mmCIF file of C-alpha atoms and ligand atoms in Angstrom:
data_model
loop_
_atom_site.group_PDB
_atom_site.id
_atom_site.type_symbol
_atom_site.label_atom_id
_atom_site.label_comp_id
_atom_site.label_asym_id
_atom_site.label_seq_id
_atom_site.Cartn_x
_atom_site.Cartn_y
_atom_site.Cartn_z
ATOM 1 C CA MET A 24 -12.180 20.868 43.280
ATOM 2 C CA CYS A 25 -9.335 18.398 43.429
ATOM 3 C CA GLN A 26 -11.590 15.718 41.971
ATOM 4 C CA ARG A 27 -12.563 17.983 39.096
ATOM 5 C CA LEU A 28 -8.929 18.682 38.354
ATOM 6 C CA VAL A 29 -8.225 14.959 38.225
ATOM 7 C CA LEU A 30 -11.178 14.479 35.914
ATOM 8 C CA VAL A 31 -10.083 17.302 33.625
ATOM 9 C CA SER A 32 -6.500 16.077 33.440
ATOM 10 C CA ALA A 33 -7.732 12.537 32.837
ATOM 11 C CA LEU A 34 -9.845 13.790 29.945
ATOM 12 C CA LEU A 35 -6.884 15.756 28.627
ATOM 13 C CA VAL A 36 -4.626 12.714 28.686
ATOM 14 C CA LEU A 37 -7.350 10.750 26.934
ATOM 15 C CA ALA A 38 -7.765 13.463 24.314
ATOM 16 C CA ILE A 39 -4.021 13.657 23.671
ATOM 17 C CA SER A 40 -3.517 9.927 23.404
ATOM 18 C CA ARG A 41 -6.549 9.645 21.129
ATOM 19 C CA GLY A 42 -5.111 12.449 19.051
ATOM 20 C CA ASN A 43 -1.894 10.517 18.716
ATOM 21 C CA CYS A 44 -3.708 7.370 17.660
ATOM 22 C CA THR A 45 -5.680 9.000 14.901
ATOM 23 C CA ALA A 46 -2.778 11.131 13.651
ATOM 24 C CA LYS A 47 -0.756 8.202 12.346
ATOM 25 C CA ILE A 48 -2.349 5.242 10.633
ATOM 26 C CA ALA A 49 0.795 3.358 9.558
ATOM 27 C CA PRO A 50 1.969 0.753 12.075
ATOM 28 C CA ASP A 51 5.271 1.469 13.842
ATOM 29 C CA PHE A 52 7.209 -1.145 11.879
ATOM 30 C CA ILE A 53 6.837 1.004 8.755
ATOM 31 C CA VAL A 54 9.951 3.156 8.457
ATOM 32 C CA PRO A 55 9.461 5.550 5.524
ATOM 33 C CA CYS A 56 12.425 6.144 3.225
ATOM 34 C CA ASN A 57 13.542 9.706 2.474
ATOM 35 C CA ASN A 58 14.373 8.780 -1.100
ATOM 36 C CA THR A 59 13.723 5.984 -3.590
ATOM 37 C CA GLU A 60 17.214 4.494 -3.475
ATOM 38 C CA PRO A 61 16.866 0.682 -3.709
ATOM 39 C CA ALA A 62 19.133 0.284 -0.653
ATOM 40 C CA CYS A 63 16.624 2.061 1.573
ATOM 41 C CA LEU A 64 13.554 0.501 -0.065
ATOM 42 C CA ILE A 65 15.040 -2.992 0.261
ATOM 43 C CA LYS A 66 15.776 -2.521 3.950
ATOM 44 C CA ALA A 67 12.394 -0.948 4.712
ATOM 45 C CA THR A 68 10.566 -3.750 2.865
ATOM 46 C CA GLN A 69 12.663 -6.471 4.489
ATOM 47 C CA ASP A 70 12.044 -4.992 7.951
ATOM 48 C CA ALA A 71 8.279 -4.706 7.353
ATOM 49 C CA ILE A 72 7.660 -8.217 5.975
ATOM 50 C CA PRO A 73 7.619 -10.236 9.241
ATOM 51 C CA GLU A 74 5.035 -7.984 10.908
ATOM 52 C CA PHE A 75 3.075 -7.232 7.753
ATOM 53 C CA SER A 76 2.653 -10.971 7.014
ATOM 54 C CA LYS A 77 0.970 -11.495 10.379
ATOM 55 C CA GLY A 78 -1.887 -9.304 9.155
ATOM 56 C CA LEU A 79 -3.164 -5.948 10.415
ATOM 57 C CA PRO A 80 -6.754 -6.566 11.511
ATOM 58 C CA GLN A 81 -7.170 -2.916 12.603
ATOM 59 C CA LEU A 82 -6.576 -1.902 8.959
ATOM 60 C CA GLY A 83 -8.556 -4.759 7.402
ATOM 61 C CA VAL A 84 -5.378 -6.434 6.136
ATOM 62 C CA PRO A 85 -5.544 -10.243 6.412
ATOM 63 C CA SER A 86 -2.661 -12.504 7.388
ATOM 64 C CA LEU A 87 -0.325 -13.765 4.654
ATOM 65 C CA ASP A 88 1.642 -16.090 6.936
ATOM 66 C CA PRO A 89 -0.141 -18.312 7.694
ATOM 67 C CA PHE A 90 -2.252 -17.796 4.651
ATOM 68 C CA ILE A 91 -5.494 -19.782 4.536
ATOM 69 C CA ILE A 92 -6.601 -21.436 1.292
ATOM 70 C CA GLU A 93 -10.194 -22.507 1.823
ATOM 71 C CA GLU A 94 -10.679 -24.019 -1.588
ATOM 72 C CA LEU A 95 -8.688 -23.784 -4.772
ATOM 73 C CA PRO A 96 -9.976 -25.702 -7.794
ATOM 74 C CA ILE A 97 -7.354 -26.333 -10.458
ATOM 75 C CA GLN A 98 -8.690 -27.468 -13.804
ATOM 76 C CA LEU A 99 -5.974 -28.685 -16.096
ATOM 77 C CA PRO A 100 -6.288 -30.543 -19.390
ATOM 78 C CA GLY A 101 -7.109 -34.091 -18.349
ATOM 79 C CA ILE A 102 -7.166 -33.658 -14.589
ATOM 80 C CA LYS A 103 -9.246 -31.823 -12.059
ATOM 81 C CA VAL A 104 -7.597 -31.130 -8.735
ATOM 82 C CA THR A 105 -9.259 -29.429 -5.801
ATOM 83 C CA PHE A 106 -7.093 -28.236 -2.986
ATOM 84 C CA TYR A 107 -8.915 -27.394 0.246
ATOM 85 C CA ASP A 108 -8.482 -26.794 4.005
ATOM 86 C CA GLY A 109 -5.063 -25.478 3.086
ATOM 87 C CA LYS A 110 -2.500 -23.286 4.709
ATOM 88 C CA ALA A 111 0.596 -21.684 3.226
ATOM 89 C CA THR A 112 3.464 -20.625 5.465
ATOM 90 C CA GLY A 113 6.916 -19.152 5.037
ATOM 91 C CA LEU A 114 6.218 -15.749 3.538
ATOM 92 C CA LYS A 115 7.423 -13.910 6.623
ATOM 93 C CA HIS A 116 10.935 -15.263 6.029
ATOM 94 C CA CYS A 117 11.176 -14.137 2.410
ATOM 95 C CA GLU A 118 14.435 -12.472 1.531
ATOM 96 C CA VAL A 119 14.053 -9.189 -0.350
ATOM 97 C CA LEU A 120 16.464 -9.169 -3.289
ATOM 98 C CA ASN A 121 15.455 -5.895 -4.907
ATOM 99 C CA VAL A 122 12.941 -3.075 -4.736
ATOM 100 C CA GLU A 123 12.694 -0.299 -7.304
ATOM 101 C CA ALA A 124 10.229 2.560 -7.338
ATOM 102 C CA TYR A 125 9.912 4.989 -10.258
ATOM 103 C CA LEU A 126 7.329 7.368 -8.878
ATOM 104 C CA GLU A 127 6.915 9.478 -12.024
ATOM 105 C CA LYS A 128 6.600 6.460 -14.281
ATOM 106 C CA ASN A 129 4.212 4.629 -11.941
ATOM 107 C CA ILE A 130 6.449 1.593 -11.750
ATOM 108 C CA PHE A 131 7.177 -0.496 -8.675
ATOM 109 C CA ASN A 132 9.314 -3.625 -8.918
ATOM 110 C CA LEU A 133 9.805 -6.170 -6.174
ATOM 111 C CA GLU A 134 12.006 -9.253 -6.208
ATOM 112 C CA VAL A 135 11.926 -11.775 -3.356
ATOM 113 C CA LYS A 136 13.327 -15.200 -2.631
ATOM 114 C CA CYS A 137 11.110 -17.442 -0.544
ATOM 115 C CA ASN A 138 10.703 -20.879 0.961
ATOM 116 C CA ILE A 139 7.024 -21.696 1.029
ATOM 117 C CA THR A 140 5.213 -24.716 2.419
ATOM 118 C CA ILE A 141 1.650 -25.426 1.370
ATOM 119 C CA LYS A 142 -0.268 -28.041 3.338
ATOM 120 C CA GLY A 143 -3.812 -29.236 3.019
ATOM 121 C CA LYS A 144 -6.237 -31.771 1.598
ATOM 122 C CA TYR A 145 -6.931 -32.555 -2.014
ATOM 123 C CA THR A 146 -9.023 -34.529 -4.409
ATOM 124 C CA ALA A 147 -7.756 -35.355 -7.879
ATOM 125 C CA VAL A 148 -9.492 -37.092 -10.755
ATOM 126 C CA GLY A 149 -8.108 -37.549 -14.238
ATOM 127 C CA ARG A 150 -4.693 -38.195 -15.724
ATOM 128 C CA LEU A 151 -1.381 -36.811 -14.598
ATOM 129 C CA LEU A 152 1.484 -37.380 -17.010
ATOM 130 C CA LEU A 153 1.037 -41.074 -17.833
ATOM 131 C CA PHE A 154 -1.035 -42.069 -14.831
ATOM 132 C CA PRO A 155 -4.772 -42.293 -14.327
ATOM 133 C CA ILE A 156 -5.375 -40.651 -10.953
ATOM 134 C CA ASN A 157 -8.308 -40.976 -8.602
ATOM 135 C CA GLY A 158 -7.034 -39.733 -5.297
ATOM 136 C CA GLU A 159 -8.108 -38.074 -2.130
ATOM 137 C CA GLY A 160 -5.883 -37.308 0.826
ATOM 138 C CA ASP A 161 -3.327 -34.989 2.342
ATOM 139 C CA CYS A 162 -0.713 -33.112 0.466
ATOM 140 C CA LYS A 163 2.245 -30.953 1.241
ATOM 141 C CA ILE A 164 4.278 -28.936 -1.235
ATOM 142 C CA LYS A 165 7.601 -27.549 -0.153
ATOM 143 C CA ILE A 166 9.076 -24.880 -2.420
ATOM 144 C CA ILE A 167 12.721 -24.079 -1.793
ATOM 145 C CA ASN A 168 14.433 -20.846 -2.830
ATOM 146 C CA SER A 169 11.895 -19.732 -5.402
ATOM 147 C CA VAL A 170 12.391 -16.265 -6.834
ATOM 148 C CA ILE A 171 9.367 -14.082 -7.534
ATOM 149 C CA LYS A 172 9.693 -10.889 -9.555
ATOM 150 C CA LEU A 173 6.668 -8.655 -9.380
ATOM 151 C CA ASN A 174 6.233 -5.672 -11.740
ATOM 152 C CA ILE A 175 3.466 -3.394 -10.557
ATOM 153 C CA LYS A 176 1.892 -0.468 -12.396
ATOM 154 C CA THR A 177 0.926 1.992 -9.704
ATOM 155 C CA LYS A 178 -1.472 4.906 -9.652
ATOM 156 C CA TYR A 179 -2.254 7.606 -7.128
ATOM 157 C CA PHE A 180 -5.611 8.588 -5.707
ATOM 158 C CA LYS A 181 -7.152 10.755 -2.991
ATOM 159 C CA ASP A 182 -9.316 9.383 -0.199
ATOM 160 C CA SER A 183 -12.454 11.050 1.208
ATOM 161 C CA ALA A 184 -10.263 13.084 3.604
ATOM 162 C CA ASN A 185 -8.305 14.374 0.583
ATOM 163 C CA ARG A 186 -5.136 12.450 1.471
ATOM 164 C CA ASP A 187 -3.029 10.880 -1.274
ATOM 165 C CA HIS A 188 -2.637 7.112 -1.541
ATOM 166 C CA PHE A 189 -0.707 4.597 -3.593
ATOM 167 C CA GLY A 190 -2.871 2.393 -5.745
ATOM 168 C CA ILE A 191 -2.188 -0.719 -7.813
ATOM 169 C CA LYS A 192 -3.398 -0.544 -11.392
ATOM 170 C CA SER A 193 -2.115 -3.862 -12.681
ATOM 171 C CA TYR A 194 0.747 -6.304 -12.224
ATOM 172 C CA ARG A 195 2.791 -8.949 -13.989
ATOM 173 C CA TYR A 196 5.113 -11.485 -12.489
ATOM 174 C CA THR A 197 7.696 -14.087 -13.223
ATOM 175 C CA PHE A 198 8.240 -17.024 -10.955
ATOM 176 C CA ASP A 199 11.344 -19.156 -10.889
ATOM 177 C CA TYR A 200 10.500 -22.412 -9.144
ATOM 178 C CA GLY A 201 13.844 -22.463 -7.468
ATOM 179 C CA GLU A 202 16.119 -25.271 -6.472
ATOM 180 C CA ARG A 203 13.664 -27.929 -5.569
ATOM 181 C CA ILE A 204 10.033 -28.650 -4.928
ATOM 182 C CA ILE A 205 9.150 -31.568 -2.700
ATOM 183 C CA TYR A 206 5.718 -33.151 -2.965
ATOM 184 C CA THR A 207 4.313 -35.263 -0.166
ATOM 185 C CA ILE A 208 0.941 -36.591 -1.280
ATOM 186 C CA THR A 209 -0.982 -39.445 0.307
ATOM 187 C CA ASN A 210 -3.477 -41.746 -1.347
ATOM 188 C CA LEU A 211 -3.031 -40.729 -4.985
ATOM 189 C CA PHE A 212 -4.715 -44.024 -5.832
ATOM 190 C CA LYS A 213 -7.469 -44.755 -3.377
ATOM 191 C CA GLY A 214 -6.712 -47.934 -1.458
ATOM 192 C CA ASN A 215 -3.404 -48.655 -3.199
ATOM 193 C CA PRO A 216 -0.550 -47.279 -1.090
ATOM 194 C CA GLU A 217 2.144 -49.082 -3.110
ATOM 195 C CA LEU A 218 1.118 -47.569 -6.425
ATOM 196 C CA SER A 219 0.523 -44.225 -4.679
ATOM 197 C CA ASN A 220 4.102 -44.205 -3.386
ATOM 198 C CA THR A 221 5.593 -45.255 -6.696
ATOM 199 C CA VAL A 222 3.790 -42.487 -8.549
ATOM 200 C CA LEU A 223 4.641 -39.952 -5.842
ATOM 201 C CA GLN A 224 8.287 -40.872 -6.189
ATOM 202 C CA PHE A 225 7.996 -40.431 -9.934
ATOM 203 C CA LEU A 226 6.374 -37.015 -9.451
ATOM 204 C CA ASN A 227 9.226 -35.916 -7.207
ATOM 205 C CA GLU A 228 11.858 -37.155 -9.625
ATOM 206 C CA ASN A 229 10.138 -35.099 -12.325
ATOM 207 C CA TRP A 230 9.167 -32.176 -10.126
ATOM 208 C CA ARG A 231 10.011 -29.555 -12.727
ATOM 209 C CA ILE A 232 7.576 -30.904 -15.337
ATOM 210 C CA VAL A 233 4.928 -31.564 -12.691
ATOM 211 C CA THR A 234 5.267 -28.053 -11.338
ATOM 212 C CA GLU A 235 5.050 -26.493 -14.769
ATOM 213 C CA GLU A 236 1.640 -28.145 -15.186
ATOM 214 C CA PHE A 237 0.429 -27.428 -11.696
ATOM 215 C CA GLY A 238 2.307 -24.406 -10.528
ATOM 216 C CA GLN A 239 0.820 -21.667 -12.666
ATOM 217 C CA PRO A 240 -2.726 -21.655 -11.227
ATOM 218 C CA VAL A 241 -1.437 -21.961 -7.667
ATOM 219 C CA VAL A 242 1.016 -19.095 -8.069
ATOM 220 C CA ASP A 243 -1.591 -16.977 -9.919
ATOM 221 C CA TYR A 244 -3.911 -17.465 -6.987
ATOM 222 C CA ALA A 245 -1.249 -16.731 -4.358
ATOM 223 C CA LEU A 246 -0.069 -13.542 -6.050
ATOM 224 C CA ASN A 247 -3.612 -12.337 -6.598
ATOM 225 C CA VAL A 248 -4.216 -12.667 -2.870
ATOM 226 C CA THR A 249 -0.901 -10.991 -2.031
ATOM 227 C CA VAL A 250 -1.543 -8.045 -4.352
ATOM 228 C CA ASN A 251 -5.098 -7.662 -3.046
ATOM 229 C CA THR A 252 -3.708 -7.650 0.487
ATOM 230 C CA ALA A 253 -1.230 -4.926 -0.454
ATOM 231 C CA LYS A 254 -4.103 -2.941 -2.017
ATOM 232 C CA LYS A 255 -6.022 -3.053 1.265
ATOM 233 C CA PHE A 256 -2.935 -1.750 3.053
ATOM 234 C CA PHE A 257 -2.439 1.105 0.568
ATOM 235 C CA ASP A 258 -6.149 1.966 0.790
ATOM 236 C CA ALA A 259 -5.788 2.304 4.562
ATOM 237 C CA VAL A 260 -2.401 4.027 4.893
ATOM 238 C CA PRO A 261 -1.803 7.377 3.148
ATOM 239 C CA TYR A 262 1.174 7.930 0.857
ATOM 240 C CA ASP A 263 2.887 10.431 3.175
ATOM 241 C CA GLU A 264 3.151 7.802 5.918
ATOM 242 C CA LEU A 265 4.909 5.350 3.611
ATOM 243 C CA LEU A 266 7.411 7.448 1.744
ATOM 244 C CA TYR A 267 8.949 10.837 2.598
ATOM 245 C CA VAL A 268 9.338 11.820 -1.049
ATOM 246 C CA PRO A 269 6.990 14.409 -2.583
ATOM 247 C CA ILE A 270 4.252 12.690 -4.571
ATOM 248 C CA PRO A 271 4.442 13.376 -8.322
ATOM 249 C CA LYS A 272 1.667 15.453 -9.903
ATOM 250 C CA TYR A 273 -1.187 13.235 -11.015
HETATM 251 C C1 NAG B 5 14.964 10.186 7.054
HETATM 252 O O1 NAG B 5 15.433 11.402 7.542
HETATM 253 C C2 NAG B 5 15.163 11.600 8.936
HETATM 254 C C3 NAG B 5 15.566 13.048 9.299
HETATM 255 O O2 NAG B 5 16.853 13.319 8.814
HETATM 256 C C4 NAG B 5 15.918 10.555 9.743
HETATM 257 O O3 NAG B 5 15.640 10.698 11.118
HETATM 258 C C5 NAG B 5 15.468 9.177 9.305
HETATM 259 O O4 NAG B 5 16.210 8.165 9.947
HETATM 260 C C6 NAG B 5 15.612 9.008 7.779
HETATM 261 N N1 NAG B 5 14.985 7.775 7.394
HETATM 262 C C7 NAG B 5 15.652 6.758 6.844
HETATM 263 C C8 NAG B 5 14.870 5.531 6.573
HETATM 264 O O5 NAG B 5 16.844 6.806 6.574
HETATM 265 C C1 NAG B 6 15.373 -21.739 2.233
HETATM 266 O O1 NAG B 6 15.733 -23.000 2.719
HETATM 267 C C2 NAG B 6 17.058 -23.374 2.353
HETATM 268 C C3 NAG B 6 17.265 -24.818 2.734
HETATM 269 O O2 NAG B 6 16.696 -25.117 3.960
HETATM 270 C C4 NAG B 6 18.017 -22.412 3.024
HETATM 271 O O3 NAG B 6 19.357 -22.747 2.703
HETATM 272 C C5 NAG B 6 17.723 -20.985 2.522
HETATM 273 O O4 NAG B 6 18.531 -20.040 3.186
HETATM 274 C C6 NAG B 6 16.253 -20.630 2.751
HETATM 275 N N1 NAG B 6 15.962 -19.404 2.032
HETATM 276 C C7 NAG B 6 15.246 -18.403 2.549
HETATM 277 C C8 NAG B 6 14.987 -17.227 1.667
HETATM 278 O O5 NAG B 6 14.783 -18.444 3.679
HETATM 279 C C1 NAG B 7 -8.369 -12.095 -7.521
HETATM 280 O O1 NAG B 7 -8.969 -11.851 -6.268
HETATM 281 C C2 NAG B 7 -10.165 -11.102 -6.343
HETATM 282 C C3 NAG B 7 -10.660 -10.791 -4.945
HETATM 283 O O2 NAG B 7 -9.849 -11.247 -3.944
HETATM 284 C C4 NAG B 7 -11.199 -11.877 -7.139
HETATM 285 O O3 NAG B 7 -12.378 -11.132 -7.243
HETATM 286 C C5 NAG B 7 -10.638 -12.177 -8.515
HETATM 287 O O4 NAG B 7 -11.534 -12.996 -9.221
HETATM 288 C C6 NAG B 7 -9.309 -12.885 -8.426
HETATM 289 N N1 NAG B 7 -8.728 -12.996 -9.755
HETATM 290 C C7 NAG B 7 -8.122 -14.111 -10.148
HETATM 291 C C8 NAG B 7 -7.533 -14.078 -11.524
HETATM 292 O O5 NAG B 7 -8.023 -15.092 -9.435
#
């Protein structure tokens, strides 16, 4: 009798805790705003970034910090660079400058300031600025105080359980390279460390021009991954767990 009671209460506890788990999908660090005032959205986004960047494996959301770059080929006029075995870090410390959501107009704007370090291996063949390059080695790119403005066109959709979700239809961005970018690249000229160092120094002195050539494909790639990661999150977590504002008719 007593044993049965224990069993029944154990099952009850199990049922209740399971009920709790399935009721809410959003992780606890998500604090929904009651309105779309930028002040609340900025704080909620800022508070979510450190945990969100670690990844949410239970929701199929990969890590953004560190963020693994297995292989990124960059074909530019005159030079082919392949970046591989790479890792980008720093996203979890991004400072949120602004967040705007216009639910009716399907507009979501995000502005962040970040320090990002990208480390990995590379091969490069071709010409860069004035120099013929044939290199293979390690490289590190340190981006200081870059400002990224992301303009997202959103949409809404229902999942198979008939719950509403945010969706991302398309996006545009602007990227301000910030105060400084520091390149540390070894072996730009195979077997000639002196020339490699001289050219590296030149690249760093002219980092703005170098970055304008190089930066675009890298940033395109990084933002594509970031937006796709956000999509996975929005696919998993329903609208009403992210924002306590009635969803517009759609
Ligand atoms: C939203 O309103 C609820 C109830 O008044 C409150 O507990 C909660 O803190 C508010 N959320 C935010 C992010 O201000
Ligand atoms: C980026 O690094 C610089 C220099 O180390 C620091 O002053 C700045 O506060 C950092 N910015 C962010 C957004 O972490
Ligand atoms: C963006 O990422 C998706 C999947 O992650 C990929 O299919 C697509 O080709 C990428 N687009 C660009 C422009 O890199």
